[in-house]
XYZ file of C-alpha atoms in Angstrom:
700
model
C 12.454 -19.977 44.743
C 14.292 -17.612 42.346
C 13.215 -14.147 41.234
C 11.628 -15.438 38.045
C 9.503 -17.921 39.996
C 8.330 -15.192 42.358
C 7.375 -12.995 39.396
C 5.589 -15.850 37.647
C 3.693 -16.696 40.835
C 2.528 -13.051 41.133
C 1.296 -13.092 37.540
C -0.690 -16.281 38.104
C -2.332 -14.716 41.130
C -3.059 -11.512 39.181
C -4.850 -13.439 36.424
C -6.435 -16.030 38.754
C -4.753 -18.941 36.999
C -4.664 -22.318 38.785
C -1.016 -22.918 39.563
C 1.658 -24.358 41.699
C 5.089 -22.813 41.224
C 8.005 -23.940 43.348
C 11.582 -25.085 42.925
C 11.824 -28.126 40.706
C 8.061 -28.333 40.098
C 6.289 -28.293 36.739
C 3.548 -25.740 36.325
C 0.659 -26.489 33.945
C -0.978 -23.390 32.553
C -4.739 -23.816 32.461
C -6.120 -20.762 30.653
C -4.119 -20.237 27.472
C -5.487 -16.771 26.598
C -4.280 -15.512 29.957
C -1.133 -17.568 29.723
C -0.142 -15.830 26.520
C -0.488 -12.348 28.043
C 1.959 -13.438 30.744
C 4.094 -15.404 28.349
C 4.470 -12.312 26.173
C 6.130 -10.521 29.083
C 8.646 -13.195 30.026
C 11.223 -11.394 27.916
C 10.893 -8.363 30.202
C 12.243 -10.456 33.057
C 15.635 -10.903 31.431
C 15.205 -14.250 29.690
C 14.949 -12.647 26.228
C 14.408 -15.888 24.328
C 10.796 -15.647 23.249
C 11.184 -14.391 19.703
C 8.223 -14.023 17.338
C 8.593 -17.386 15.574
C 8.939 -19.333 18.810
C 6.027 -17.513 20.401
C 3.854 -18.387 17.398
C 5.004 -22.006 17.624
C 4.217 -22.198 21.325
C 0.878 -20.448 20.861
C -0.206 -23.107 18.387
C 0.967 -25.925 20.662
C -0.829 -24.319 23.605
C -4.064 -24.358 21.655
C -3.583 -28.072 21.064
C -3.261 -29.016 24.692
C -1.195 -26.707 26.850
C 2.289 -25.724 27.868
C 4.116 -26.565 31.079
C 6.819 -24.342 32.545
C 9.723 -25.600 34.635
C 11.340 -22.669 36.448
C 14.180 -24.298 38.337
C 16.270 -22.730 41.070
C 18.948 -22.076 38.479
C 17.703 -18.858 36.740
C 19.560 -19.825 33.569
C 17.501 -22.999 33.122
C 13.900 -22.349 32.120
C 12.119 -25.065 30.175
C 8.874 -24.804 28.231
C 7.331 -28.258 27.811
C 4.926 -28.965 24.936
C 1.921 -31.058 25.962
C -0.542 -32.461 23.426
C -4.022 -33.655 24.382
C -3.960 -37.188 25.821
C -0.323 -37.570 24.768
C 2.915 -37.634 26.723
C 5.278 -34.666 26.789
C 6.665 -34.090 23.319
C 9.603 -31.796 23.905
C 10.992 -28.626 25.439
C 12.306 -25.199 24.516
C 15.123 -24.587 26.963
C 17.296 -21.669 27.996
C 20.571 -23.019 29.350
C 23.998 -21.681 30.217
C 25.131 -22.526 26.696
C 22.286 -20.625 25.060
C 19.030 -21.892 23.548
C 18.077 -25.354 22.431
C 14.966 -27.151 21.275
C 14.538 -30.754 22.397
C 12.189 -33.486 21.196
C 11.859 -36.865 22.851
C 10.528 -40.006 21.181
C 11.801 -42.167 24.030
C 9.363 -44.880 25.199
C 6.720 -43.670 22.731
C 7.131 -46.121 19.850
C 5.107 -48.886 21.489
C 2.300 -46.526 22.532
C 2.081 -44.319 19.442
C 3.645 -46.510 16.774
C 3.924 -45.167 13.227
C 3.539 -41.527 14.276
C 6.674 -41.674 16.431
C 8.644 -43.542 13.780
C 7.793 -40.821 11.236
C 9.127 -38.150 13.575
C 12.318 -40.137 14.146
C 12.832 -40.579 10.399
C 12.122 -36.894 9.718
C 14.543 -35.680 12.386
C 17.248 -38.110 11.259
C 16.805 -36.826 7.665
C 17.209 -33.217 8.792
C 20.191 -34.220 10.933
C 21.852 -35.711 7.855
C 21.153 -32.498 5.901
C 23.305 -30.574 8.372
C 20.822 -28.374 10.204
C 22.767 -28.557 13.497
C 20.491 -31.308 14.821
C 21.781 -34.027 17.144
C 19.753 -37.233 17.527
C 20.788 -38.929 20.746
C 20.613 -42.637 21.520
C 18.247 -42.055 24.442
C 15.551 -40.733 22.125
C 16.107 -37.007 22.682
C 16.760 -34.804 19.669
C 18.434 -31.433 20.181
C 18.320 -28.445 17.845
C 21.131 -26.305 19.172
C 20.741 -23.397 16.745
C 17.336 -21.735 16.779
C 16.728 -19.881 13.541
C 14.033 -19.601 10.871
C 14.868 -22.971 9.285
C 15.040 -24.939 12.536
C 11.836 -23.303 13.752
C 10.109 -24.703 10.655
C 11.525 -28.128 11.544
C 9.999 -27.749 15.006
C 6.643 -26.860 13.458
C 6.786 -29.932 11.244
C 7.435 -32.174 14.272
C 4.351 -30.730 15.974
C 2.358 -31.339 12.793
C 3.394 -35.003 12.696
C 2.764 -35.478 16.404
C -0.622 -33.788 16.690
C -1.899 -34.847 13.264
C -2.752 -31.270 12.281
C -1.367 -28.531 10.055
C 0.438 -25.738 11.855
C -0.286 -23.565 8.831
C -4.047 -23.510 9.201
C -3.518 -20.446 11.361
C -0.717 -18.360 9.834
C -0.500 -19.798 6.272
C 3.273 -19.246 6.171
C 5.485 -20.545 3.388
C 7.978 -23.280 4.299
C 11.608 -23.558 3.260
C 10.598 -26.891 1.746
C 8.414 -25.088 -0.826
C 11.365 -23.146 -2.252
C 13.624 -26.199 -2.176
C 11.050 -28.254 -4.099
C 10.605 -25.534 -6.731
C 14.363 -25.508 -7.255
C 14.675 -29.289 -7.264
C 11.745 -30.135 -9.528
C 11.407 -27.011 -11.732
C 11.558 -28.127 -15.385
C 11.269 -31.810 -14.426
C 8.711 -34.026 -16.227
C 5.688 -34.871 -14.084
C 5.834 -38.551 -13.097
C 4.123 -38.317 -9.733
C 1.769 -41.235 -10.460
C 4.747 -43.593 -10.630
C 7.147 -41.745 -8.297
C 6.041 -41.550 -4.655
C 8.657 -38.900 -3.836
C 7.379 -36.703 -6.671
C 3.826 -37.254 -5.493
C 4.746 -36.005 -2.023
C 6.509 -32.985 -3.542
C 3.447 -32.264 -5.704
C 1.172 -32.245 -2.657
C 3.499 -29.885 -0.788
C 3.596 -27.504 -3.763
C -0.210 -27.567 -3.912
C -0.109 -26.295 -0.314
C 2.250 -23.520 -1.444
C -0.213 -22.535 -4.178
C -2.957 -22.380 -1.557
C -0.889 -19.890 0.433
C -0.258 -17.808 -2.698
C -3.986 -17.804 -3.389
C -4.764 -16.626 0.160
C -2.092 -13.935 -0.192
C -3.678 -12.646 -3.398
C -7.198 -12.809 -1.944
C -6.147 -10.805 1.110
C -4.586 -8.078 -1.050
C -7.450 -7.931 -3.554
C -9.996 -7.616 -0.746
C -7.925 -4.980 1.067
C -6.842 -2.822 -1.888
C -9.080 -3.580 -4.886
C -12.484 -4.807 -3.634
C -13.954 -4.033 -7.081
C -11.289 -6.127 -8.830
C -10.687 -9.872 -9.167
C -7.892 -12.458 -9.115
C -6.778 -15.342 -11.311
C -4.605 -18.189 -10.072
C -3.167 -21.391 -11.505
C -3.294 -23.904 -8.667
C -1.388 -26.767 -10.289
C 2.403 -27.063 -9.754
C 2.560 -28.681 -13.217
C 2.267 -26.590 -16.382
C 0.352 -27.395 -19.542
C 3.390 -29.187 -20.925
C 3.226 -31.577 -17.928
C 6.449 -30.221 -16.394
C 6.912 -28.925 -12.863
C 7.148 -25.109 -12.822
C 9.911 -23.383 -10.858
C 7.501 -20.752 -9.543
C 3.844 -20.255 -8.640
C 1.687 -17.173 -9.157
C -1.592 -15.369 -8.672
C -2.692 -12.343 -10.693
C -4.663 -9.382 -9.377
C -6.749 -7.160 -11.665
C -7.630 -3.802 -9.999
C -11.007 -3.531 -11.782
C -13.406 -5.746 -13.654
C -12.557 -3.658 -16.740
C -8.753 -3.917 -16.336
C -6.928 -5.174 -19.462
C -6.454 -8.953 -19.334
C -2.985 -8.683 -20.888
C -1.481 -6.937 -17.829
C -1.805 -7.834 -14.146
C -0.256 -7.242 -10.744
C 1.366 -10.623 -10.123
C 2.604 -12.182 -6.884
C 3.990 -15.552 -5.878
C 7.185 -17.436 -5.089
C 10.026 -18.792 -7.187
C 12.999 -20.963 -6.366
C 14.949 -17.755 -5.644
C 12.561 -15.337 -3.906
C 9.049 -14.022 -3.266
C 7.827 -11.452 -5.799
C 5.224 -8.736 -6.294
C 5.348 -7.195 -9.758
C 3.572 -5.963 -12.873
C 3.686 -8.563 -15.633
C 2.013 -9.476 -18.913
C -0.398 -12.394 -19.175
C -0.312 -14.861 -22.082
C 1.332 -12.383 -24.441
C 4.265 -12.525 -26.799
C 5.685 -10.782 -29.820
C 5.665 -6.990 -29.982
C 3.594 -6.450 -26.809
C 5.954 -8.552 -24.697
C 8.987 -6.789 -26.169
C 7.520 -3.375 -25.378
C 6.716 -4.549 -21.847
C 10.300 -5.734 -21.319
C 11.557 -2.331 -22.500
C 9.352 -0.633 -19.888
C 10.399 -3.129 -17.199
C 14.128 -2.984 -17.875
C 16.533 -5.235 -15.963
C 14.418 -7.623 -13.883
C 16.404 -7.523 -10.638
C 16.563 -3.713 -10.521
C 13.224 -2.874 -12.149
C 10.936 -0.331 -10.469
C 7.897 -2.475 -11.311
C 9.343 -5.621 -9.718
C 9.531 -5.994 -5.920
C 11.547 -8.968 -4.687
C 11.751 -10.393 -1.163
C 14.594 -12.715 -0.184
C 13.561 -16.211 0.915
C 14.993 -15.807 4.406
C 13.124 -12.512 4.856
C 9.883 -14.013 3.590
C 10.167 -17.044 5.893
C 10.761 -14.732 8.847
C 7.395 -13.035 8.220
C 4.000 -14.174 9.391
C 1.218 -14.261 6.797
C -0.153 -10.941 8.113
C 3.305 -9.380 7.921
C 3.675 -10.539 4.306
C 0.319 -8.959 3.446
C 1.357 -5.720 5.193
C 4.649 -5.664 3.240
C 2.682 -6.044 0.017
C 0.143 -3.342 0.892
C 2.973 -0.858 1.454
C 4.093 -1.380 -2.157
C 0.644 -1.164 -3.744
C 0.093 2.622 -4.065
C 3.216 3.077 -6.184
C 2.661 -0.232 -7.970
C -0.865 0.764 -8.986
C 0.399 4.062 -10.417
C 2.994 2.108 -12.382
C 0.301 -0.336 -13.536
C -1.749 2.535 -14.988
C 1.354 4.063 -16.621
C 2.380 0.726 -18.146
C -1.171 0.101 -19.416
C -1.131 3.478 -21.156
C 2.333 2.997 -22.652
C 1.374 -0.436 -23.965
C -1.800 1.013 -25.495
C -4.053 -1.209 -23.383
C -6.112 1.682 -21.987
C -6.829 5.261 -22.984
C -6.809 8.062 -20.381
C -10.556 8.533 -20.839
C -11.143 4.839 -20.067
C -10.143 5.485 -16.475
C -13.033 7.834 -15.808
C -15.907 6.430 -13.850
C -17.952 3.724 -15.449
C -21.536 3.145 -14.405
C -20.486 0.007 -12.487
C -17.997 1.799 -10.216
C -19.556 3.115 -7.028
C -16.539 4.661 -5.294
C -13.744 6.402 -7.160
C -11.071 9.020 -6.475
C -9.435 11.132 -9.189
C -5.940 11.955 -7.972
C -2.949 13.843 -9.281
C -0.805 16.982 -8.963
C -2.328 20.495 -8.987
C -3.796 21.637 -12.279
C -4.461 18.264 -13.889
C -8.229 18.749 -14.253
C -9.493 16.583 -11.381
C -12.416 18.836 -10.458
C -13.015 19.562 -14.151
C -13.311 15.859 -14.975
C -15.358 15.078 -11.841
C -18.278 16.900 -13.502
C -18.122 14.596 -16.517
C -17.742 11.519 -14.292
C -20.731 12.594 -12.178
C -22.997 13.073 -15.202
C -21.951 9.708 -16.674
C -22.721 8.018 -13.341
C -26.114 9.712 -12.901
C -27.188 9.399 -16.564
C -25.137 6.630 -18.242
C -26.949 7.042 -21.571
C -26.295 10.801 -21.830
C -24.065 11.916 -24.714
C -22.725 15.363 -25.500
C -20.846 17.172 -28.234
C -19.498 20.123 -26.244
C -18.536 21.126 -22.725
C -21.484 23.529 -22.727
C -23.959 20.666 -23.253
C -22.295 18.724 -20.441
C -22.574 21.690 -18.063
C -26.281 22.145 -18.855
C -26.960 18.497 -17.995
C -24.829 18.757 -14.847
C -26.764 21.823 -13.650
C -30.073 20.040 -14.312
C -28.996 17.089 -12.173
C -27.780 19.431 -9.432
C -31.152 21.232 -9.465
C -32.860 17.854 -8.996
C -30.512 17.105 -6.046
C -29.205 14.002 -7.833
C -25.675 15.433 -7.855
C -24.328 17.176 -4.775
C -20.954 18.731 -4.123
C -19.000 19.091 -0.883
C -15.395 20.050 -0.065
C -13.519 18.424 2.820
C -11.233 20.497 5.021
C -9.488 20.130 8.379
C -12.418 21.350 10.496
C -15.110 19.415 8.589
C -16.732 16.720 10.724
C -19.349 14.013 11.199
C -21.977 16.580 12.229
C -21.835 18.336 8.842
C -21.447 15.171 6.796
C -23.818 12.672 8.460
C -25.891 14.200 11.253
C -25.482 16.450 14.270
C -27.324 18.442 16.915
C -28.384 21.986 16.010
C -29.405 24.600 18.568
C -32.572 26.586 17.897
C -34.052 29.539 19.816
C -37.813 30.162 19.883
C -39.678 33.435 20.388
C -39.330 33.100 24.170
C -35.529 32.827 23.868
C -35.666 29.168 24.881
C -33.015 26.947 23.362
C -33.871 23.524 21.978
C -31.782 20.974 20.124
C -32.744 18.931 17.107
C -30.934 16.381 14.965
C -30.274 17.628 11.444
C -29.096 15.474 8.551
C -25.809 16.262 6.839
C -25.185 16.120 3.095
C -24.300 12.402 3.074
C -27.327 11.271 5.087
C -29.613 13.501 2.993
C -28.472 12.142 -0.362
C -28.648 8.563 0.971
C -32.254 9.120 2.087
C -33.176 10.534 -1.322
C -31.472 7.627 -3.105
C -33.367 5.133 -0.941
C -36.676 6.784 -1.879
C -35.916 6.990 -5.622
C -34.360 3.620 -6.297
C -34.706 3.896 -10.074
C -32.521 7.037 -10.237
C -28.767 7.232 -9.777
C -27.307 9.758 -7.343
C -23.773 11.160 -7.119
C -21.887 12.811 -4.283
C -18.719 14.677 -5.335
C -16.208 15.143 -2.514
C -13.574 17.677 -3.523
C -10.195 17.562 -1.718
C -11.187 14.299 -0.033
C -7.688 13.800 1.365
C -7.727 17.085 3.313
C -10.390 15.868 5.749
C -10.003 13.602 8.784
C -11.657 10.503 7.325
C -12.279 8.771 10.671
C -13.809 11.944 12.093
C -16.033 12.593 9.051
C -17.255 9.109 8.098
C -17.173 7.526 11.541
C -18.800 4.101 11.574
C -20.153 4.578 8.037
C -16.793 3.969 6.342
C -17.636 0.248 6.219
C -21.093 0.836 4.738
C -19.815 2.556 1.583
C -18.156 -0.672 0.382
C -20.041 -2.029 -2.658
C -20.585 -5.390 -0.958
C -22.047 -3.733 2.168
C -24.563 -1.548 0.309
C -28.306 -2.034 0.722
C -29.546 -4.876 -1.467
C -26.164 -6.647 -1.686
C -25.503 -10.103 -0.222
C -23.471 -8.674 2.674
C -25.570 -5.554 3.286
C -25.101 -3.837 6.659
C -27.153 -1.414 8.733
C -25.988 0.724 11.647
C -27.828 2.729 14.277
C -26.849 6.396 14.088
C -25.645 7.811 17.434
C -27.783 10.984 17.516
C -31.094 10.132 15.856
C -30.961 6.401 16.800
C -32.248 5.674 13.295
C -31.284 2.539 11.366
C -29.084 3.634 8.462
C -27.670 1.977 5.344
C -25.989 3.195 2.157
C -28.047 2.611 -1.024
C -26.669 0.781 -4.024
C -27.605 3.612 -6.428
C -25.286 6.210 -4.854
C -21.930 6.931 -6.512
C -19.163 8.689 -4.590
C -16.533 10.585 -6.561
C -13.587 12.135 -4.737
C -10.758 14.354 -5.920
C -7.326 14.359 -4.353
C -4.365 16.685 -4.769
C -1.209 14.593 -4.390
C 0.849 17.696 -3.617
C -1.111 17.928 -0.355
C -0.812 14.287 0.589
C 0.748 11.309 -1.127
C -1.465 8.387 -2.093
C 0.769 6.188 0.089
C -0.207 8.301 3.121
C -3.931 8.013 2.487
C -6.153 6.630 5.209
C -5.985 2.853 4.661
C -9.708 2.360 5.320
C -10.531 4.882 2.594
C -7.883 3.666 0.170
C -9.140 0.086 0.017
C -12.764 1.118 -0.524
C -12.153 3.313 -3.580
C -10.861 2.805 -7.090
C -8.137 5.317 -7.892
C -7.810 7.068 -11.250
C -4.497 8.799 -11.781
C -4.617 12.159 -13.558
C -1.126 13.348 -14.433
C -0.061 16.344 -16.559
C -0.967 15.728 -20.193
C 1.568 17.691 -22.234
C 0.263 16.141 -25.470
C -2.648 18.606 -25.274
C -0.184 21.307 -26.342
C 1.259 19.476 -29.315
C 1.853 22.094 -32.016
C 0.863 25.011 -29.728
C 3.355 27.864 -30.015
C 3.226 31.294 -28.388
C 5.649 33.758 -29.964
C 7.906 30.817 -30.803
C 7.547 29.161 -27.375
C 6.749 25.448 -27.637
C 4.307 24.917 -24.750
C 4.538 21.126 -24.901
C 8.347 21.046 -24.646
C 8.433 23.773 -22.010
C 5.980 22.020 -19.649
C 7.484 18.565 -20.215
C 10.986 19.873 -19.463
C 9.958 21.625 -16.243
C 8.077 18.551 -15.032
C 11.011 16.257 -15.765
C 13.227 18.467 -13.627
C 10.668 18.637 -10.803
C 10.383 14.855 -10.841
C 14.154 14.565 -10.376
C 14.438 17.313 -7.743
C 11.253 16.397 -5.832
C 8.835 13.714 -7.138
C 6.177 13.139 -9.804
C 3.352 14.000 -7.388
C 4.438 17.653 -7.409
C 4.636 18.223 -11.144
C 2.815 21.095 -12.882
C -0.613 20.405 -14.312
C -1.629 21.179 -17.897
C -4.756 23.026 -16.717
C -2.644 26.055 -15.773
C -1.814 26.579 -19.450
C -5.222 25.802 -20.982
C -6.259 29.513 -21.075
C -3.076 30.164 -23.079
C -4.007 27.400 -25.523
C -7.539 28.794 -25.859
C -6.158 32.170 -26.955
C -3.740 30.531 -29.406
C -6.695 28.625 -30.870
C -8.345 32.034 -31.405
C -5.162 33.160 -33.191
C -4.523 35.917 -30.616
C -0.768 35.582 -30.033
C -0.412 38.857 -28.126
C -3.131 37.941 -25.618
C -1.787 34.388 -25.336
C 1.708 35.631 -24.442
C 0.218 38.032 -21.900
C -1.708 35.129 -20.372
C 1.461 33.006 -20.271
C 3.204 35.725 -18.257
C 0.243 35.804 -15.874
C 0.374 32.008 -15.449
C 4.031 32.149 -14.433
C 3.492 35.125 -12.123
C 0.358 33.887 -10.346
C 0.567 30.088 -10.610
C 3.923 28.587 -11.514
C 6.358 30.681 -9.466
C 4.255 30.627 -6.230
C 3.828 26.852 -6.593
C 7.572 26.307 -7.090
C 8.297 28.470 -4.045
C 5.951 26.279 -2.016
C 7.391 23.025 -3.362
C 11.020 23.902 -2.715
C 10.565 26.007 0.431
C 12.142 29.001 -1.304
C 15.244 27.028 -2.275
C 15.857 29.384 -5.190
C 18.713 27.390 -6.621
C 16.370 24.456 -7.329
C 13.789 26.834 -8.779
C 16.542 28.166 -11.080
C 17.235 24.597 -12.230
C 13.544 23.975 -12.991
C 13.418 27.178 -15.075
C 16.698 26.337 -16.818
C 18.371 29.581 -15.692
C 21.678 27.782 -15.200
C 21.778 27.220 -18.986
C 20.900 30.744 -20.100
C 22.758 33.944 -20.586
C 22.552 36.101 -17.458
C 20.246 38.631 -19.095
C 17.675 35.898 -19.861
C 17.446 34.500 -16.349
C 14.213 34.744 -14.382
C 16.121 34.510 -11.101
C 19.208 36.602 -10.542
C 22.124 35.357 -8.491
C 24.552 37.500 -6.480
C 27.558 36.267 -4.537
C 29.295 38.487 -1.964
C 32.172 37.754 0.361
C 31.667 38.106 4.091
C 34.308 40.837 3.977
C 32.188 42.880 1.556
C 29.110 42.415 3.732
C 30.565 42.839 7.245
C 34.033 44.289 6.734
C 37.355 42.566 7.159
C 37.297 42.063 10.932
C 33.902 40.305 11.093
C 35.061 37.509 13.441
C 32.679 34.914 11.971
C 33.960 31.407 12.654
C 32.777 29.634 9.508
C 34.184 27.497 6.737
C 32.131 29.576 4.309
C 33.645 32.876 3.232
C 30.896 34.128 0.947
C 27.125 34.312 0.700
C 24.901 33.744 -2.348
C 21.518 35.452 -2.596
C 18.783 35.060 -5.186
C 16.129 37.469 -6.385
C 13.141 37.004 -8.666
C 13.253 39.294 -11.676
C 10.468 41.936 -11.563
C 7.421 41.270 -13.739
C 6.719 44.955 -14.401
C 8.525 47.232 -16.849
C 9.184 47.172 -20.562
C 12.643 45.682 -20.050
C 11.465 42.866 -17.786
C 12.888 39.471 -18.737
C 9.348 38.100 -18.423
C 8.523 40.011 -21.604
C 11.209 38.144 -23.578
C 9.928 35.031 -25.423
C 13.482 33.631 -25.651
C 13.667 33.551 -21.863
C 10.833 30.993 -21.925
C 12.356 29.168 -24.893
C 15.515 28.957 -22.794
C 13.749 26.649 -20.364
C 14.317 23.899 -22.931
C 17.487 25.113 -24.723
C 19.362 23.255 -27.391
C 22.514 21.694 -26.045
C 24.679 23.264 -28.743
C 24.548 26.845 -27.548
C 23.312 29.222 -24.870
C 20.880 31.975 -25.597
C 22.423 35.380 -25.592
C 20.901 38.641 -24.436
C 17.521 40.245 -23.919
C 18.321 42.525 -26.839
C 18.753 39.558 -29.182
C 15.754 37.848 -27.605
C 13.574 40.641 -28.908
């Protein structure tokens, strides 16, 4: 018995599997769940032939009736025999001296199994003729000498024909045949009722549409549980022609514009996940195509090559798609705005949205707008004319405990949020422990008691907390479909109080998230798929026509943010809220105070934030402030270059390719001659291309 046989025997004994392993003997594996755990490790023993596709193929066959292993004395010959229930051996996956091969035998089976065997023979002969490296031998054995994605699909099809089942009930994978049929029949008139070959192609493409539908359903459920999908399930279009692609469309919310969707599917060339218009033409379609740009290189179109898509399992395809969704959703919101399909205010919480997160860079008004969203959720009919009226209503709702506010941080936990033990000392200095409700449990209890009222919990900086640690087992219960009173309502028993707990359907949760702290793509997946996300980016249009001593605030902020986006990313741009106090003073026609406030904003907000973003890389900060385009006397950051000889003397002995050092210094804010007092230094952030600004003297 060889080393592999000894190892296999030890594994059978370890898992108590009925077996008989010896030279030249076949071993039937009885318990497939245990078999697979062993089978998964065969590669560790040096055989290295159980790749993912083959393992999935064998797993499915094992579920149908079992697998037999022949571990012969020759360590280079290991055969895996497929066995179907009440049927003879179908074939083998073999490792031989010449490599890997997949064998199917229809020998002596025609009389016993008739038409089924003939179909397999015809199918294999057809694939042999198509040049897939298949050899059909006269003795009934068929060899596939090259094992790759395409030939693995051929193997799956043989198992389908033999066992009378669909291999794709489990993994819902696309087949190469689907793409070939789209290419062959796309644009062809539908004559399937009189053409049997077309009818067969139609049925196969219906299967492909079913997979696309499952793909869309999995993504919608995972990412946008409050949204919905639309799918056309017929391979034939309204003109009665075969289409060369199939599709499903995902809408993030019930209120999403019907003219724009996140679309996925397959074409004759690839698999795709993209943002696309729906049933539109004319000016709207033209504007969309301008936003999209060249299809193959567009940022709102994600393409997956056919061979890569076929190599993925269904779960892997879903995972690939989920990784693209955070950015794609941001682009969906941007495109909707640019096409005029939504207004920024339309994104704020509607009364039908239970879980929502306002996210964006620092200073974009997330906490500011959370107050408005909370009031709208608690009192949908409330209207207001001024911010003061809104604040009065907000404070009333807070006083009634219908709106509560909490901030997440790194040390915040389940005990503060849900419930925890609290130590108490009585008059005799004896310590006792009691279970006390946290803010989330308290507001849920109140909402249960007052079912006619709406309650709101605002969670500021939601991304800074450890979501698993804070929510624990309750993360599932906040889903709209799992709330009390819904069809799929769930209850859990709390670990400390042992009370039965559920989340009421009249509780809204509003979170805020600073993308400079953590990207949306890095958000906890469990949290991300249970919330709707509202992007809040810098709104420079608020400063249209606002000038401070000749400084155009709109152009200045837009220019700095464009540079930050290039040097870093859009999640670290500067928010408009930093400059709102400046605007307020301009509105009061107090230019002197407004300019003073602008200086303060740069000193206390903008410069510290840029230092944090760029880790004190002062050259990049210079580029953001446009200092490289100004006269030296108008620069906020001074630059000094010295040779090593000037710094250390001639005989410094430093072995370096560099011979000089550049240092940067921030210009002082104090003093009458400070560059921060010069309006043209700020204007220089967005200079005209024709000329540089000159000196501080001219600036004044």
